[in-house]
Short mmCIF file of C-alpha atoms in Angstrom, two decimals:
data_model
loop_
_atom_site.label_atom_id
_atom_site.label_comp_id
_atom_site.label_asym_id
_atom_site.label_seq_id
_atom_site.Cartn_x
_atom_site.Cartn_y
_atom_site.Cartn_z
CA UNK A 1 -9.99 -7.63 -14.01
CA UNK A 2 -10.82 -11.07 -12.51
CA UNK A 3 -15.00 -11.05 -11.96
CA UNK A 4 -15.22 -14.12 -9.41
CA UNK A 5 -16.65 -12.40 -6.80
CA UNK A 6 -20.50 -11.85 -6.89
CA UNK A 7 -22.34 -9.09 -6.56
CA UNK A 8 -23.03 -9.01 -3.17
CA UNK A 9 -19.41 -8.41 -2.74
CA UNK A 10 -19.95 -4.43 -3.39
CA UNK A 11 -23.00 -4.45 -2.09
CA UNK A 12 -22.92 -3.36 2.17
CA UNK A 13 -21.76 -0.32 0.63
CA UNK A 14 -25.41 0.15 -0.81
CA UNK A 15 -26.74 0.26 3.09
CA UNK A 16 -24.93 2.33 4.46
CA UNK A 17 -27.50 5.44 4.08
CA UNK A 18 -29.17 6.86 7.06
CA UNK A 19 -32.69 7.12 6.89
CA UNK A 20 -31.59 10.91 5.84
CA UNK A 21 -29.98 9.88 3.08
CA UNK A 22 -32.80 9.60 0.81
CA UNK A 23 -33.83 13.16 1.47
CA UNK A 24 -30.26 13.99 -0.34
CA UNK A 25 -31.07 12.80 -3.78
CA UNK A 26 -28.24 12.12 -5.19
CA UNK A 27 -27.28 9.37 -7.70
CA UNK A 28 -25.70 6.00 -6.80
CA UNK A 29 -22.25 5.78 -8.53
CA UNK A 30 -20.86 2.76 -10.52
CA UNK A 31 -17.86 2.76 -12.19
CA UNK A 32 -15.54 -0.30 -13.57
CA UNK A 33 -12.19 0.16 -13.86
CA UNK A 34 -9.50 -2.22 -15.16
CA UNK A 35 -8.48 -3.34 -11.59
CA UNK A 36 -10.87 -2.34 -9.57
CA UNK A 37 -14.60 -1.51 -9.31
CA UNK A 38 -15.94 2.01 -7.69
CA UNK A 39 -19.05 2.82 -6.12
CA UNK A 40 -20.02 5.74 -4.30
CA UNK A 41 -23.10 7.16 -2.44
CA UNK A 42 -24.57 9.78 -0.60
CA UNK A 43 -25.28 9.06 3.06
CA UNK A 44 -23.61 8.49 6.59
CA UNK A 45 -22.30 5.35 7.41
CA UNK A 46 -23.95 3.46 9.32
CA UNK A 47 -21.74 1.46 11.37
CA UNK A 48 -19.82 4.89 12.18
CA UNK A 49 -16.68 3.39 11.37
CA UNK A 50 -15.06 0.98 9.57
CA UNK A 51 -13.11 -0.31 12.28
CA UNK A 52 -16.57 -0.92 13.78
CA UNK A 53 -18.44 -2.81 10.68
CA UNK A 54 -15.12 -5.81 10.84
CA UNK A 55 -14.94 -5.82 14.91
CA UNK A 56 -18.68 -5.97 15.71
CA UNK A 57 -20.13 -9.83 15.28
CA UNK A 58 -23.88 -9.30 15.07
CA UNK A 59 -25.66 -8.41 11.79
CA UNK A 60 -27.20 -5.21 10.77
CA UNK A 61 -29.99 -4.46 12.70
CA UNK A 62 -32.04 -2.14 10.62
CA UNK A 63 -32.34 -1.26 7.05
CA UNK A 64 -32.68 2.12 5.11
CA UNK A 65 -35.76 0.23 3.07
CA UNK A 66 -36.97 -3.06 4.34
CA UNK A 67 -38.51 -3.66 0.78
CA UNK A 68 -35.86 -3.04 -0.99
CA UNK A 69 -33.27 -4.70 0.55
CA UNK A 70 -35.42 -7.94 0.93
CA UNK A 71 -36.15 -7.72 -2.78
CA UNK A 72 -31.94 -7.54 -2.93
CA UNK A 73 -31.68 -10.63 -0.78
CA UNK A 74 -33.93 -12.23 -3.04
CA UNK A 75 -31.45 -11.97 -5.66
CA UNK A 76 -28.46 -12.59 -3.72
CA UNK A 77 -27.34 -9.23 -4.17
CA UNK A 78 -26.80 -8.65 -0.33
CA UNK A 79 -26.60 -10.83 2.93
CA UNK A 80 -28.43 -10.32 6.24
CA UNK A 81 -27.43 -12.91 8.14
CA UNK A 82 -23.80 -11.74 8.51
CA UNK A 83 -22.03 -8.76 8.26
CA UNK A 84 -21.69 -7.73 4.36
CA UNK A 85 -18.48 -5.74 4.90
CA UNK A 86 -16.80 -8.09 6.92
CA UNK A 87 -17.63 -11.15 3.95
CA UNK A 88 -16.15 -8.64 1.60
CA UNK A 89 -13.01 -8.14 3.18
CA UNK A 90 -12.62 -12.00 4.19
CA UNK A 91 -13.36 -12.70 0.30
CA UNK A 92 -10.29 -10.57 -0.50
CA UNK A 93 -8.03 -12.28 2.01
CA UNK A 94 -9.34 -15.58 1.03
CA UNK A 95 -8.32 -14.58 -2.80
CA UNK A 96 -5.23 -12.59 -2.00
CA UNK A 97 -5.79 -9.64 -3.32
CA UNK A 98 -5.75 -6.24 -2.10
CA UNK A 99 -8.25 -4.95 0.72
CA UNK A 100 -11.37 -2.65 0.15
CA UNK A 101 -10.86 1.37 0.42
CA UNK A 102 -12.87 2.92 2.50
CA UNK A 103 -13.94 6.51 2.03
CA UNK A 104 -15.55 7.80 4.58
CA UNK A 105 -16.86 11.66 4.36
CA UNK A 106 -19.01 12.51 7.34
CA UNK A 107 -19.25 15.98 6.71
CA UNK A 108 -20.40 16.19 2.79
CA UNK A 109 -22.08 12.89 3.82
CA UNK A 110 -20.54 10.17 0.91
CA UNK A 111 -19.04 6.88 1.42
CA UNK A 112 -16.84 5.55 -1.18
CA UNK A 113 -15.34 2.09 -1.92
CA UNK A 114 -12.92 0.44 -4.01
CA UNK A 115 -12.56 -3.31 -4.13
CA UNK A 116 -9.54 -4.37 -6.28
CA UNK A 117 -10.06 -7.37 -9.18
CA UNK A 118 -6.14 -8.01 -9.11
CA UNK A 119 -2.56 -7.12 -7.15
CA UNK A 120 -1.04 -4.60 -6.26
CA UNK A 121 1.88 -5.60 -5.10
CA UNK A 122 3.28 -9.39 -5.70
CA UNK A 123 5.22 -9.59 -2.07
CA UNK A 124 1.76 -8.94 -0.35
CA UNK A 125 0.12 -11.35 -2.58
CA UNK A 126 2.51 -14.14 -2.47
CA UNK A 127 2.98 -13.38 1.88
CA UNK A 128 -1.25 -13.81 1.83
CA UNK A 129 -0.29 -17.63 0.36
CA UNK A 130 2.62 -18.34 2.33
CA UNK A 131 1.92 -17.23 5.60
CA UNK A 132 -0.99 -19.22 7.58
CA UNK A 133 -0.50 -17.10 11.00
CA UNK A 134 -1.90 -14.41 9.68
CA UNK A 135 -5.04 -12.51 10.90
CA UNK A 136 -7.08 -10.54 8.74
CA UNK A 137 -6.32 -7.35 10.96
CA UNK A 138 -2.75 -8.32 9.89
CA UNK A 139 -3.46 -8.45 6.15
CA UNK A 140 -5.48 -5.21 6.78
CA UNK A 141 -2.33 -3.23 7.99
CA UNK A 142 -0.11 -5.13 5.45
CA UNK A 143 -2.22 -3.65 2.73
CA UNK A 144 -1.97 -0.32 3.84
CA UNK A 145 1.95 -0.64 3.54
CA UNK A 146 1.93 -2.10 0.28
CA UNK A 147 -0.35 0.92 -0.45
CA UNK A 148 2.38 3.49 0.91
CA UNK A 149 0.50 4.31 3.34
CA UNK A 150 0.61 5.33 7.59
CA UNK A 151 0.14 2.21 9.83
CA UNK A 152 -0.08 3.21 14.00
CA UNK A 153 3.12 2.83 15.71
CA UNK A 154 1.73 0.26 17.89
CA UNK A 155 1.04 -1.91 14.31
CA UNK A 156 4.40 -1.14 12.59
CA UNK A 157 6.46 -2.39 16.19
CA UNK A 158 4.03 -5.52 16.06
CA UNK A 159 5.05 -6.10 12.32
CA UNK A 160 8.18 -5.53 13.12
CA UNK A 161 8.67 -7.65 15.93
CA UNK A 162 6.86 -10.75 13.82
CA UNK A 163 9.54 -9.88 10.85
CA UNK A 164 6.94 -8.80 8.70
CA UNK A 165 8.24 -5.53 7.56
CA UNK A 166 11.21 -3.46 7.82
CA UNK A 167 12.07 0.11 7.54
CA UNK A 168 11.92 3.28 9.63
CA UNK A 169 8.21 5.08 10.14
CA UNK A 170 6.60 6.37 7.56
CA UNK A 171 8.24 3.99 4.92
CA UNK A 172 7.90 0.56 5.46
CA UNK A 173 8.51 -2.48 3.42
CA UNK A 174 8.36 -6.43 3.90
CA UNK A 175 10.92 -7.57 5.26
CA UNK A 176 13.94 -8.98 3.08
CA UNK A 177 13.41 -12.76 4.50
CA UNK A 178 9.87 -12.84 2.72
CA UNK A 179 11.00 -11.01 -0.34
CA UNK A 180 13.62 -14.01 -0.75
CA UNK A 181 11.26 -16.79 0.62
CA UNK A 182 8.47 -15.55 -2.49
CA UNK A 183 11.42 -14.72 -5.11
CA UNK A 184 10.85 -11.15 -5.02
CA UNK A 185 14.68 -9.67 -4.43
CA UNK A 186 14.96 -7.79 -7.59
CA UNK A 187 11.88 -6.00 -6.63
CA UNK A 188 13.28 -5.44 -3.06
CA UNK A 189 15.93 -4.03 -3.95
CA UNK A 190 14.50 -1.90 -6.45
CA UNK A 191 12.25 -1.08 -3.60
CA UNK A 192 15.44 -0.81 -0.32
CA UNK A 193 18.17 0.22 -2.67
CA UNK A 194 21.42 -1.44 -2.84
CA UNK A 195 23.59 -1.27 0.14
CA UNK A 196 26.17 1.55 0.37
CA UNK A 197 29.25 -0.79 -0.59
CA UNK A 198 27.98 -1.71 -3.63
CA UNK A 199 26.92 2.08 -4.27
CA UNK A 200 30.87 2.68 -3.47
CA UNK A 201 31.65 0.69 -6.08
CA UNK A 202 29.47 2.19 -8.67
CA UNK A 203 30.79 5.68 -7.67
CA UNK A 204 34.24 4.30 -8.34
CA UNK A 205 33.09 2.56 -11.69
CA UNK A 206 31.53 5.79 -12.55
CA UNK A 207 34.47 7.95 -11.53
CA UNK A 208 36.88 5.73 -13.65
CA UNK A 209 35.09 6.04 -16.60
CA UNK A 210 35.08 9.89 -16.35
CA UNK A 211 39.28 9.72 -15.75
CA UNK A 212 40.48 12.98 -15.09
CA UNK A 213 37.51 15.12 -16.22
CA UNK A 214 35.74 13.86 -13.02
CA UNK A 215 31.81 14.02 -12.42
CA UNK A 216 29.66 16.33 -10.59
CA UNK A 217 27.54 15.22 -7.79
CA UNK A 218 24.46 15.65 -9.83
CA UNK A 219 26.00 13.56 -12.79
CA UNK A 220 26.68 10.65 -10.33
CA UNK A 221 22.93 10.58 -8.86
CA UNK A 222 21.87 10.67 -12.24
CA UNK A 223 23.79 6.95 -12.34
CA UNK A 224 22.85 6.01 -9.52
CA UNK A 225 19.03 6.76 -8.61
CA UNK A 226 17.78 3.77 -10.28
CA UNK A 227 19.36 1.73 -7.38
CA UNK A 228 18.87 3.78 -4.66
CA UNK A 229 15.95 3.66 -2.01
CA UNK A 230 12.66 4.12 -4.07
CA UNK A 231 10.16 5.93 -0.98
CA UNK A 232 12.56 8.86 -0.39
CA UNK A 233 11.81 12.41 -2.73
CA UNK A 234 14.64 13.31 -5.10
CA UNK A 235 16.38 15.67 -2.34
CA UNK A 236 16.80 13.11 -0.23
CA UNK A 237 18.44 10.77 -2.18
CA UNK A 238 20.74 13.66 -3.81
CA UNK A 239 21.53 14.79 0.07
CA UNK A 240 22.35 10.85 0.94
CA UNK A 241 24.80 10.79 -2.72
CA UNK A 242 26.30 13.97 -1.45
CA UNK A 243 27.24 12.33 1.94
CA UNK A 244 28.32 9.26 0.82
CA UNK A 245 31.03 11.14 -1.52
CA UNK A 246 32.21 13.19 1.47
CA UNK A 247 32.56 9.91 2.83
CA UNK A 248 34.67 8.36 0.40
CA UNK A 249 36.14 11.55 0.35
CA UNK A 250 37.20 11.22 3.88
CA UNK A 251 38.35 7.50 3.54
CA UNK A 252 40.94 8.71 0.61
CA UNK A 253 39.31 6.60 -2.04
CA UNK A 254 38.36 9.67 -4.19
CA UNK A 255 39.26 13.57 -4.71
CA UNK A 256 37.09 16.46 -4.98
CA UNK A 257 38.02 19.52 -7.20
CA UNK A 258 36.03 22.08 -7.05
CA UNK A 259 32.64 20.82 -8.12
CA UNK A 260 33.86 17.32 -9.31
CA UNK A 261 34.79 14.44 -8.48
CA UNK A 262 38.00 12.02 -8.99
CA UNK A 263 39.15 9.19 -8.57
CA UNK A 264 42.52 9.16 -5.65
#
């Protein structure tokens, strides 16, 4: 894991106690991991949300323990002139790697965060170089689709419209033009799938191989899945291999007997 950034990189995360939080004492967790680092407390969050900490310009107003943190400042360890979380997530953007995870538990009263020491995913990296329009709201929601995870509509149709991802809601992707422009097609398509003529042609490959013994439909996913779309669960993709025979099936390009498959 790269260690460029300082400490004060991890450190907002260390204020975000209430004044309650003391009362719960509990330790202050640590932990270094080979690409990222994790550290955990007990407490609210301050700021109430995270969305909150990035939008809102001024700096923290008050402090869990004035002594302490001016001791921290001291040392550089944390920053009260501007906002700590937003510097952190601008020092990410700035080095192109992944954004900070939040963890947020208001109930058992714990925040969590994770900031990543290297990529996740080379697309997202390599778009964070290439692209200057960007904003860092922008690589915020790109993140979260490299990370497989929900955007809001309202986000996905704005990446969409910008050609910044593709794909139907939940499972988005960047879009094909950036894969290219950063040299990442074989990854794409590992990622997309091929398109269905060139899965035709692996069925018929496949099928004349197997001459007149045939295949089932499970012995053709099996030679296909490694090409087909990568965010859909195995009963998807073995529903979408079963339609695409009936398919050829219709078009007279192959025969089904019984349980198996033939070439016309």
């Amino acid at each position: 894991m790269r260690k460029s950034g300082k400490i004060s990189q991890i450190s907002e995360s260390a204020k975000t106690k209430s004044p309650k939080g003391y009362t719960l004492q509990k330790r202050i967790n640590f932990v270094e991991n080979s690409g990222y680092l994790y550290y955990s407390n007990a407490g609210t969050f301050i700021p109430g949300t995270l969305e909150n900490a990035l939008r809102n310009e001024e700096p923290q107003t008050h402090f869990r323990n004035e002594c302490l943190c001016r001791a921290m400042v001291n040392f550089n360890m944390i920053d009260t002139v501007s906002r700590g979380i937003k510097k952190m997530f601008n020092e990410q953007w700035r080095r192109h790697f992944p954004m900070p995870d939040y963890e947020i538990d208001q109930i058992t009263k714990k925040v969590v965060v994770r900031i990543y020491g290297n990529e996740i995913n080379k697309r997202y990296t390599d778009l964070l170089k290439t692209n200057g329009t960007l904003s860092l709201w922008d690589c915020i929601s790109l993140d979260a689709v490299q990370k497989g995870r929900t955007i809001h509509k309202d986000v996905a149709q704005d990446l969409l419209r910008r050609g910044l991802i593709e794909g139907e809601p939940p499972h988005y992707s960047i879009y094909l033009s950036v894969a290219k422009n950063t040299h990442q097609l074989p990854y794409y398509t590992r990622t997309k799938g091929l398109d269905k003529e060139k899965l035709r042609q692996m069925v018929l490959q496949y099928l004349s191989n197997a001459d007149k013994e045939g295949a089932k439909r499970d012995s053709i996913y099996e030679y296909l899945k490694d090409v087909l779309l990568q965010n859909k669960t195995e009963e998807q993709k073995l529903r979408y291999v079963g339609r695409l025979l009936v398919e050829m099936n219709e078009e007279n390009s192959i025969d089904r007997i019984g349980l198996r498959w033939i070439l016309k």
